Tab-separated table of C-alpha atoms in Angstrom:
chain	number	residue	atom	x	y	z
A	1	MET	CA	-127.952	-124.568	34.003
A	2	ALA	CA	-128.973	-120.991	33.338
A	3	GLY	CA	-132.058	-119.854	35.113
A	4	ARG	CA	-132.070	-122.684	37.650
A	5	ASP	CA	-134.045	-121.904	40.788
A	6	THR	CA	-131.483	-121.282	43.519
A	7	ARG	CA	-134.012	-121.830	46.297
A	8	ASN	CA	-133.179	-125.538	46.225
A	9	LEU	CA	-129.623	-124.819	47.384
A	10	ILE	CA	-129.825	-125.607	51.084
A	11	ALA	CA	-126.655	-123.691	51.952
A	12	LEU	CA	-128.109	-120.448	50.584
A	13	ASP	CA	-131.433	-120.975	52.348
A	14	LEU	CA	-129.717	-121.583	55.680
A	15	LEU	CA	-127.377	-118.636	55.166
A	16	ARG	CA	-130.305	-116.306	54.444
A	17	PHE	CA	-132.073	-117.456	57.594
A	18	ALA	CA	-128.900	-117.078	59.664
A	19	CYS	CA	-128.476	-113.518	58.337
A	20	ALA	CA	-132.010	-112.625	59.405
A	21	LEU	CA	-131.340	-114.020	62.897
A	22	MET	CA	-128.112	-112.015	63.077
A	23	VAL	CA	-129.961	-108.773	62.321
A	24	LEU	CA	-132.712	-109.735	64.766
A	25	SER	CA	-130.192	-110.452	67.528
A	26	PHE	CA	-128.550	-107.082	66.883
A	27	HIS	CA	-131.855	-105.299	67.416
A	28	TYR	CA	-133.200	-107.375	70.312
A	29	CYS	CA	-129.970	-107.728	72.270
A	30	SER	CA	-128.176	-104.491	71.411
A	31	SER	CA	-130.151	-101.625	69.890
A	32	PHE	CA	-133.311	-102.169	71.981
A	33	ALA	CA	-131.189	-101.520	75.076
A	34	SER	CA	-130.585	-97.995	73.781
A	35	GLY	CA	-134.178	-97.164	72.919
A	36	GLY	CA	-135.481	-99.276	70.067
A	37	PRO	CA	-137.222	-98.269	66.828
A	38	PRO	CA	-139.418	-95.140	66.583
A	39	GLY	CA	-142.810	-96.799	66.976
A	40	GLY	CA	-141.941	-99.422	69.576
A	41	SER	CA	-139.688	-97.213	71.691
A	42	ALA	CA	-142.663	-95.985	73.745
A	43	MET	CA	-143.451	-99.566	74.788
A	44	LEU	CA	-139.823	-100.183	75.748
A	45	ALA	CA	-139.432	-96.870	77.597
A	46	GLY	CA	-138.734	-97.419	81.288
A	47	MET	CA	-138.544	-101.197	80.905
A	48	PRO	CA	-135.444	-103.028	82.219
A	49	VAL	CA	-134.125	-104.225	78.865
A	50	ASP	CA	-131.245	-106.598	79.557
A	51	GLY	CA	-128.165	-105.509	77.628
A	52	ARG	CA	-125.693	-108.015	79.022
A	53	PHE	CA	-125.111	-109.575	75.582
A	54	ALA	CA	-125.117	-106.279	73.693
A	55	ASP	CA	-121.422	-106.517	72.846
A	56	TRP	CA	-121.796	-110.051	71.477
A	57	ALA	CA	-124.768	-109.075	69.313
A	58	SER	CA	-123.459	-105.653	68.317
A	59	ASN	CA	-122.141	-106.803	64.948
A	60	GLY	CA	-125.294	-108.637	63.915
A	61	TRP	CA	-125.955	-105.819	61.430
A	62	ILE	CA	-123.392	-107.511	59.187
A	63	GLY	CA	-126.278	-109.736	58.111
A	64	VAL	CA	-127.398	-106.884	55.821
A	65	GLU	CA	-124.084	-106.854	53.958
A	66	LEU	CA	-124.344	-110.619	53.609
A	67	PHE	CA	-127.874	-110.211	52.249
A	68	PHE	CA	-126.489	-107.954	49.516
A	69	LEU	CA	-123.757	-110.493	48.770
A	70	VAL	CA	-126.264	-113.353	48.455
A	71	SER	CA	-128.471	-111.129	46.299
A	72	GLY	CA	-125.616	-110.517	43.856
A	73	PHE	CA	-124.967	-114.248	43.599
A	74	VAL	CA	-128.614	-115.258	43.180
A	75	ILE	CA	-129.531	-112.437	40.787
A	76	ALA	CA	-126.552	-113.227	38.534
A	77	TRP	CA	-127.816	-116.797	38.443
A	78	SER	CA	-131.484	-116.008	37.780
A	79	ALA	CA	-130.821	-113.164	35.298
A	80	GLU	CA	-128.838	-115.356	32.921
A	81	GLY	CA	-130.986	-116.193	29.923
A	82	SER	CA	-133.772	-113.862	30.999
A	83	THR	CA	-135.329	-110.861	29.283
A	84	ALA	CA	-135.332	-107.528	31.093
A	85	ALA	CA	-139.134	-107.521	31.324
A	86	GLY	CA	-139.290	-111.099	32.577
A	87	PHE	CA	-136.579	-110.431	35.129
A	88	LEU	CA	-138.338	-107.342	36.532
A	89	ARG	CA	-141.660	-109.144	36.626
A	90	ARG	CA	-140.210	-112.007	38.684
A	91	ARG	CA	-138.459	-109.596	41.011
A	92	ALA	CA	-141.640	-107.573	41.546
A	93	LEU	CA	-143.628	-110.721	42.308
A	94	ARG	CA	-140.941	-111.765	44.775
A	95	LEU	CA	-140.466	-108.407	46.486
A	96	ALA	CA	-143.899	-106.790	46.655
A	97	PRO	CA	-146.296	-109.299	48.291
A	98	ALA	CA	-144.398	-109.793	51.550
A	99	ALA	CA	-143.456	-106.112	51.782
A	100	TRP	CA	-147.084	-105.033	51.381
A	101	LEU	CA	-148.389	-107.582	53.867
A	102	CYS	CA	-145.717	-106.893	56.469
A	103	ALA	CA	-146.051	-103.111	56.128
A	104	THR	CA	-149.808	-103.354	56.573
A	105	LEU	CA	-149.520	-105.572	59.650
A	106	THR	CA	-146.875	-103.329	61.193
A	107	ALA	CA	-148.924	-100.191	60.519
A	108	ALA	CA	-151.999	-101.770	62.128
A	109	VAL	CA	-150.039	-102.658	65.272
A	110	LEU	CA	-148.455	-99.200	65.482
A	111	LEU	CA	-151.853	-97.527	65.141
A	112	GLU	CA	-153.036	-99.535	68.127
A	113	CYS	CA	-149.953	-99.629	70.335
A	114	SER	CA	-147.646	-96.689	69.572
A	115	ASN	CA	-147.879	-92.993	70.355
A	116	LEU	CA	-147.032	-91.980	66.790
A	117	PRO	CA	-149.617	-89.742	65.069
A	118	PRO	CA	-151.925	-91.759	62.780
A	119	ALA	CA	-151.126	-89.443	59.869
A	120	GLN	CA	-147.419	-90.207	60.280
A	121	ILE	CA	-148.061	-93.960	60.371
A	122	LEU	CA	-150.209	-93.667	57.235
A	123	PHE	CA	-147.453	-91.767	55.435
A	124	GLU	CA	-144.833	-94.309	56.505
A	125	TRP	CA	-147.091	-97.166	55.399
A	126	LEU	CA	-147.585	-95.652	51.944
A	127	SER	CA	-143.850	-94.943	51.692
A	128	SER	CA	-143.117	-98.594	52.502
A	129	LEU	CA	-145.722	-99.910	50.050
A	130	GLY	CA	-144.165	-97.838	47.271
A	131	PHE	CA	-140.553	-98.844	48.061
A	132	SER	CA	-139.734	-95.177	48.519
A	133	PRO	CA	-136.019	-94.394	48.250
A	134	PHE	CA	-136.240	-92.222	51.352
A	135	LYS	CA	-137.469	-92.723	54.904
A	136	PRO	CA	-139.490	-92.631	57.055
A	137	TYR	CA	-140.708	-96.206	56.721
A	138	VAL	CA	-143.239	-98.086	58.786
A	139	ASP	CA	-140.332	-100.224	60.008
A	140	PRO	CA	-136.690	-99.088	59.829
A	141	SER	CA	-135.712	-102.366	58.128
A	142	TYR	CA	-137.300	-101.178	54.876
A	143	TRP	CA	-134.285	-98.945	54.205
A	144	THR	CA	-132.553	-101.785	52.333
A	145	LEU	CA	-135.388	-102.485	49.888
A	146	ALA	CA	-134.793	-99.381	47.762
A	147	ILE	CA	-131.148	-100.430	47.410
A	148	GLU	CA	-132.248	-103.862	46.198
A	149	VAL	CA	-134.643	-102.207	43.754
A	150	ALA	CA	-131.826	-100.004	42.438
A	151	PHE	CA	-129.725	-103.132	41.868
A	152	TYR	CA	-132.591	-104.883	40.082
A	153	LEU	CA	-133.164	-101.881	37.804
A	154	ALA	CA	-129.471	-101.709	36.955
A	155	MET	CA	-129.435	-105.427	36.163
A	156	ALA	CA	-132.558	-105.077	34.016
A	157	ALA	CA	-130.880	-102.299	32.032
A	158	VAL	CA	-127.953	-104.646	31.407
A	159	LEU	CA	-130.295	-107.398	30.207
A	160	VAL	CA	-131.781	-105.143	27.521
A	161	GLY	CA	-128.684	-105.767	25.418
A	162	GLY	CA	-128.378	-109.480	26.154
A	163	SER	CA	-128.530	-111.877	29.065
A	164	ASP	CA	-125.470	-114.081	28.695
A	165	LEU	CA	-123.275	-114.571	31.736
A	166	ALA	CA	-120.352	-112.716	30.134
A	167	ARG	CA	-122.444	-109.559	29.934
A	168	ILE	CA	-123.575	-109.962	33.543
A	169	GLU	CA	-119.951	-110.513	34.541
A	170	ARG	CA	-118.909	-107.239	32.884
A	171	PHE	CA	-121.658	-105.409	34.750
A	172	GLY	CA	-120.409	-106.896	38.022
A	173	MET	CA	-116.849	-105.820	37.233
A	174	LEU	CA	-117.944	-102.239	36.497
A	175	LEU	CA	-120.062	-102.092	39.644
A	176	GLY	CA	-117.258	-103.472	41.795
A	177	CYS	CA	-114.663	-101.116	40.307
A	178	ALA	CA	-116.979	-98.141	40.838
A	179	SER	CA	-117.344	-99.170	44.481
A	180	LEU	CA	-113.568	-99.606	44.740
A	181	ALA	CA	-112.986	-96.084	43.393
A	182	PHE	CA	-115.599	-94.691	45.789
A	183	TRP	CA	-114.067	-96.247	48.887
A	184	MET	CA	-110.541	-95.290	47.832
A	185	ALA	CA	-111.734	-91.694	47.506
A	186	ALA	CA	-113.528	-91.960	50.856
A	187	ALA	CA	-110.379	-93.297	52.530
A	188	ALA	CA	-108.469	-90.319	51.123
A	189	GLY	CA	-110.999	-87.926	52.645
A	190	MET	CA	-112.383	-86.898	49.251
A	191	VAL	CA	-115.945	-88.129	49.931
A	192	PRO	CA	-117.601	-86.497	52.941
A	193	GLY	CA	-120.664	-88.272	54.240
A	194	SER	CA	-119.828	-91.628	52.712
A	195	ASP	CA	-122.921	-93.121	54.387
A	196	SER	CA	-125.347	-90.778	52.621
A	197	ARG	CA	-128.462	-92.145	50.969
A	198	PHE	CA	-127.307	-90.872	47.566
A	199	TYR	CA	-124.266	-93.154	47.594
A	200	GLN	CA	-126.384	-96.092	48.763
A	201	LEU	CA	-128.967	-95.679	45.999
A	202	THR	CA	-126.351	-95.234	43.281
A	203	LEU	CA	-124.862	-98.535	44.499
A	204	VAL	CA	-121.329	-97.217	44.909
A	205	SER	CA	-121.256	-97.786	48.669
A	206	TYR	CA	-122.768	-101.291	48.744
A	207	GLY	CA	-121.934	-102.215	45.153
A	208	CYS	CA	-118.864	-104.144	46.261
A	209	PHE	CA	-121.098	-106.786	47.878
A	210	PHE	CA	-123.372	-107.200	44.862
A	211	ALA	CA	-120.285	-107.331	42.622
A	212	LEU	CA	-118.610	-109.943	44.811
A	213	GLY	CA	-121.760	-112.082	44.665
A	214	ILE	CA	-121.811	-111.817	40.865
A	215	GLN	CA	-118.135	-112.715	40.675
A	216	LEU	CA	-118.614	-115.764	42.891
A	217	ARG	CA	-121.431	-116.941	40.655
A	218	VAL	CA	-119.270	-116.488	37.549
A	219	ILE	CA	-116.451	-118.451	39.168
A	220	GLN	CA	-118.852	-121.212	40.158
A	221	ARG	CA	-120.397	-121.314	36.686
A	222	ASP	CA	-117.380	-120.890	34.394
A	223	GLY	CA	-114.315	-121.598	36.492
A	224	ALA	CA	-111.797	-119.812	38.692
A	225	ARG	CA	-109.550	-117.957	36.256
A	226	PRO	CA	-106.770	-115.864	37.854
A	227	VAL	CA	-108.371	-112.543	36.869
A	228	ARG	CA	-111.703	-113.619	38.345
A	229	LEU	CA	-110.091	-114.727	41.589
A	230	LEU	CA	-108.196	-111.453	41.789
A	231	LEU	CA	-111.361	-109.426	41.258
A	232	ALA	CA	-113.245	-111.465	43.835
A	233	LEU	CA	-110.458	-110.887	46.347
A	234	LEU	CA	-110.367	-107.192	45.495
A	235	PHE	CA	-114.132	-106.770	45.915
A	236	ALA	CA	-113.979	-108.687	49.195
A	237	VAL	CA	-111.303	-106.298	50.484
A	238	VAL	CA	-113.449	-103.324	49.461
A	239	GLY	CA	-116.327	-104.924	51.345
A	240	LEU	CA	-114.150	-105.218	54.453
A	241	ILE	CA	-113.334	-101.520	54.153
A	242	GLU	CA	-117.039	-100.659	53.980
A	243	ILE	CA	-117.684	-102.834	57.016
A	244	ASP	CA	-114.958	-101.089	59.005
A	245	VAL	CA	-116.311	-97.648	58.086
A	246	HIS	CA	-119.860	-98.738	58.935
A	247	ARG	CA	-118.777	-100.174	62.286
A	248	ALA	CA	-116.957	-96.949	63.173
A	249	LEU	CA	-120.053	-94.890	62.323
A	250	ILE	CA	-122.208	-97.040	64.613
A	251	PHE	CA	-119.887	-97.696	67.527
A	252	GLY	CA	-116.892	-95.380	67.201
A	253	ASP	CA	-113.835	-96.944	68.802
A	254	ARG	CA	-115.782	-99.577	70.725
A	255	SER	CA	-114.793	-103.111	69.763
A	256	ALA	CA	-116.872	-106.278	69.843
A	257	PRO	CA	-115.865	-109.795	70.968
A	258	ILE	CA	-116.488	-111.101	67.431
A	259	PRO	CA	-115.188	-108.696	64.741
A	260	ALA	CA	-117.641	-107.803	62.005
A	261	GLN	CA	-115.066	-108.702	59.343
A	262	LEU	CA	-114.763	-112.226	60.764
A	263	LEU	CA	-118.530	-112.692	60.708
A	264	PHE	CA	-118.600	-111.525	57.108
A	265	GLY	CA	-115.838	-113.964	56.137
A	266	ILE	CA	-117.616	-116.877	57.806
A	267	GLY	CA	-120.881	-115.955	56.088
A	268	LEU	CA	-119.173	-115.693	52.707
A	269	LEU	CA	-117.680	-119.187	52.766
A	270	PRO	CA	-120.792	-121.292	51.968
A	271	ILE	CA	-121.743	-119.273	48.870
A	272	PRO	CA	-119.175	-120.486	46.303
A	273	PHE	CA	-119.497	-124.053	47.617
A	274	ALA	CA	-123.307	-124.153	47.791
A	275	GLU	CA	-123.655	-126.786	45.061
A	276	ARG	CA	-120.870	-128.972	46.429
A	277	LEU	CA	-122.395	-128.815	49.914
A	278	GLN	CA	-125.819	-129.821	48.618
A	279	PRO	CA	-125.481	-133.641	48.902
A	280	TRP	CA	-123.995	-133.421	52.403
A	281	LEU	CA	-126.633	-130.963	53.623
A	282	ALA	CA	-129.484	-132.885	51.946
A	283	ARG	CA	-128.676	-135.872	54.176
A	284	ARG	CA	-129.036	-133.704	57.276
A	285	ILE	CA	-131.907	-131.339	56.596
A	286	SER	CA	-135.014	-131.642	54.473
A	287	GLY	CA	-134.920	-129.601	51.293
A	288	PRO	CA	-138.506	-128.302	51.733
A	289	VAL	CA	-137.753	-127.300	55.336
A	290	ALA	CA	-134.640	-125.403	54.250
A	291	ALA	CA	-136.565	-123.768	51.405
A	292	THR	CA	-139.272	-122.635	53.838
A	293	LEU	CA	-136.653	-121.154	56.171
A	294	GLY	CA	-135.095	-119.338	53.225
A	295	LEU	CA	-138.442	-117.890	52.174
A	296	MET	CA	-139.258	-116.883	55.760
A	297	THR	CA	-136.124	-114.752	55.872
A	298	TYR	CA	-137.684	-111.829	54.005
A	299	PRO	CA	-140.851	-111.362	56.105
A	300	LEU	CA	-138.898	-112.079	59.293
A	301	TYR	CA	-136.499	-109.279	58.413
A	302	LEU	CA	-139.381	-106.872	57.738
A	303	LEU	CA	-141.477	-107.790	60.782
A	304	HIS	CA	-139.078	-108.330	63.646
A	305	GLN	CA	-138.065	-104.791	64.566
A	306	GLU	CA	-141.137	-102.629	65.254
A	307	LEU	CA	-143.403	-105.565	66.065
A	308	GLY	CA	-140.675	-107.102	68.196
A	309	ALA	CA	-140.208	-103.913	70.210
A	310	VAL	CA	-143.970	-103.547	70.734
A	311	MET	CA	-144.377	-107.179	71.790
A	312	ILE	CA	-141.386	-107.174	74.121
A	313	GLY	CA	-142.462	-103.921	75.752
A	314	ALA	CA	-146.075	-105.063	76.138
A	315	LEU	CA	-145.079	-108.412	77.645
A	316	MET	CA	-142.643	-106.784	80.060
A	317	ARG	CA	-145.405	-104.421	81.191
A	318	LEU	CA	-147.408	-107.541	82.026
A	319	GLY	CA	-144.603	-108.651	84.335
A	320	LEU	CA	-142.497	-110.944	82.137
A	321	GLY	CA	-138.728	-110.742	82.197
A	322	PHE	CA	-136.883	-109.403	79.166
A	323	TRP	CA	-135.522	-112.709	77.868
A	324	LEU	CA	-138.858	-114.526	78.124
A	325	ALA	CA	-140.535	-111.588	76.396
A	326	ALA	CA	-137.852	-111.546	73.691
A	327	GLY	CA	-138.222	-115.308	73.166
A	328	LEU	CA	-141.977	-114.979	72.767
A	329	ALA	CA	-141.498	-112.048	70.378
A	330	LEU	CA	-139.073	-114.158	68.336
A	331	ALA	CA	-141.554	-117.048	68.265
A	332	ALA	CA	-144.352	-114.695	67.183
A	333	SER	CA	-142.157	-113.157	64.479
A	334	LEU	CA	-141.278	-116.616	63.167
A	335	GLY	CA	-144.930	-117.650	63.226
A	336	LEU	CA	-146.062	-114.541	61.373
A	337	SER	CA	-143.282	-115.032	58.836
A	338	TRP	CA	-144.394	-118.612	58.219
A	339	LEU	CA	-148.015	-117.530	57.790
A	340	THR	CA	-146.892	-114.846	55.336
A	341	VAL	CA	-144.939	-117.360	53.264
A	342	ARG	CA	-147.522	-120.135	53.479
A	343	PHE	CA	-150.716	-118.170	52.906
A	344	GLY	CA	-150.271	-114.412	52.488
A	345	GLU	CA	-147.641	-114.166	49.774
A	346	PRO	CA	-149.180	-116.796	47.453
A	347	TRP	CA	-152.576	-115.076	47.695
A	348	VAL	CA	-151.221	-111.620	46.876
A	349	ARG	CA	-148.904	-112.974	44.194
A	350	ALA	CA	-151.791	-114.807	42.539
A	351	GLY	CA	-153.754	-111.575	42.474
A	352	LEU	CA	-150.873	-109.662	40.929
A	353	THR	CA	-150.275	-112.404	38.378
A	354	GLY	CA	-153.929	-112.336	37.408
A	355	LEU	CA	-153.964	-108.595	36.722
A	356	GLY	CA	-154.372	-107.876	33.039
A	357	ARG	CA	-155.816	-111.322	32.297
A	358	PRO	CA	-159.562	-110.631	32.137
A	359	HIS	CA	-160.394	-113.967	30.513
A	360	GLN	CA	-159.095	-115.877	33.491
A	361	ARG	CA	-161.021	-116.365	36.682
A	362	SER	CA	-159.894	-113.812	39.250
A	363	PRO	CA	-157.935	-115.218	42.218
A	364	TRP	CA	-159.352	-112.496	44.458
A	365	PRO	CA	-162.329	-113.362	46.693
A	366	SER	CA	-165.713	-112.298	45.394
A	367	ALA	CA	-167.035	-109.024	46.740
A	368	ARG	CA	-170.477	-110.565	47.084
């Protein structure tokens, strides 16, 4: 049914949460060993960060590509039958509250615990609140949000002329083909700096993942016609090319025990079968629990890096070993994410929803 809330699909909720843990493991087990994020690096400096599992966690960044893939699938689902204005309003109410809360919490911790100038932290906080296309951000993880916003704006432009699935499918095909042309040109050496922010924001570099998600939704909704299967396969291959280029930029010739392409393939599998898996998964995990984990993914992604580095460094300075400190930082990040989902986001979202409705009682606390 068009417009159905995809949050009740347990497979997608669990996949989102797994993606967040993959990115977290990449930072905690791999990148922190080489310095950590800008604000938390001072706390980690000189600490014996254990990098024994760095190779195993080194491809956890693939969780970001999977996030984009899931976003394409979910947005194609939720955009069907929607107006452009309604679509943007729902996206804003979904994206802004957690981002604002997490940015504010991160900025407060960095002001107290980092050696960054307060003016710089303030600028990064404002940049994060405004979903600025360009860094610096209060936490490096915010770099993906502007790409999501660009995708939402492009989808909203498509919805101006109609919101049937066929129109959304055509948009996905154009986006995927544009990404295909870009990566073919990059492979031929015709696109220097293929990782530049310009290509990210115009969606040509990561567009293959959004397009693949859209195509998988179309196949799930209207059937697996040969042309659709071919396009899905083609966009998946383009995605594998992007992953290989990205891996080479990060690690050069160094290989990992689990290839990034394999992780991507495993993560892709549950998406087209999410509805079929629902009865089996519903017998094994509570729907509300899965939904909560899915919602926690977003704040966990935004909070874990700078706050995690600060917490791990502070705990190690108190005498704790790295893995105990990392476990406590993970537990704290999960707890803060749950509090954001349970209390923070609904409060901010209610305030935003109430704006422009003067005849309704304000959800904001009284100033008296």
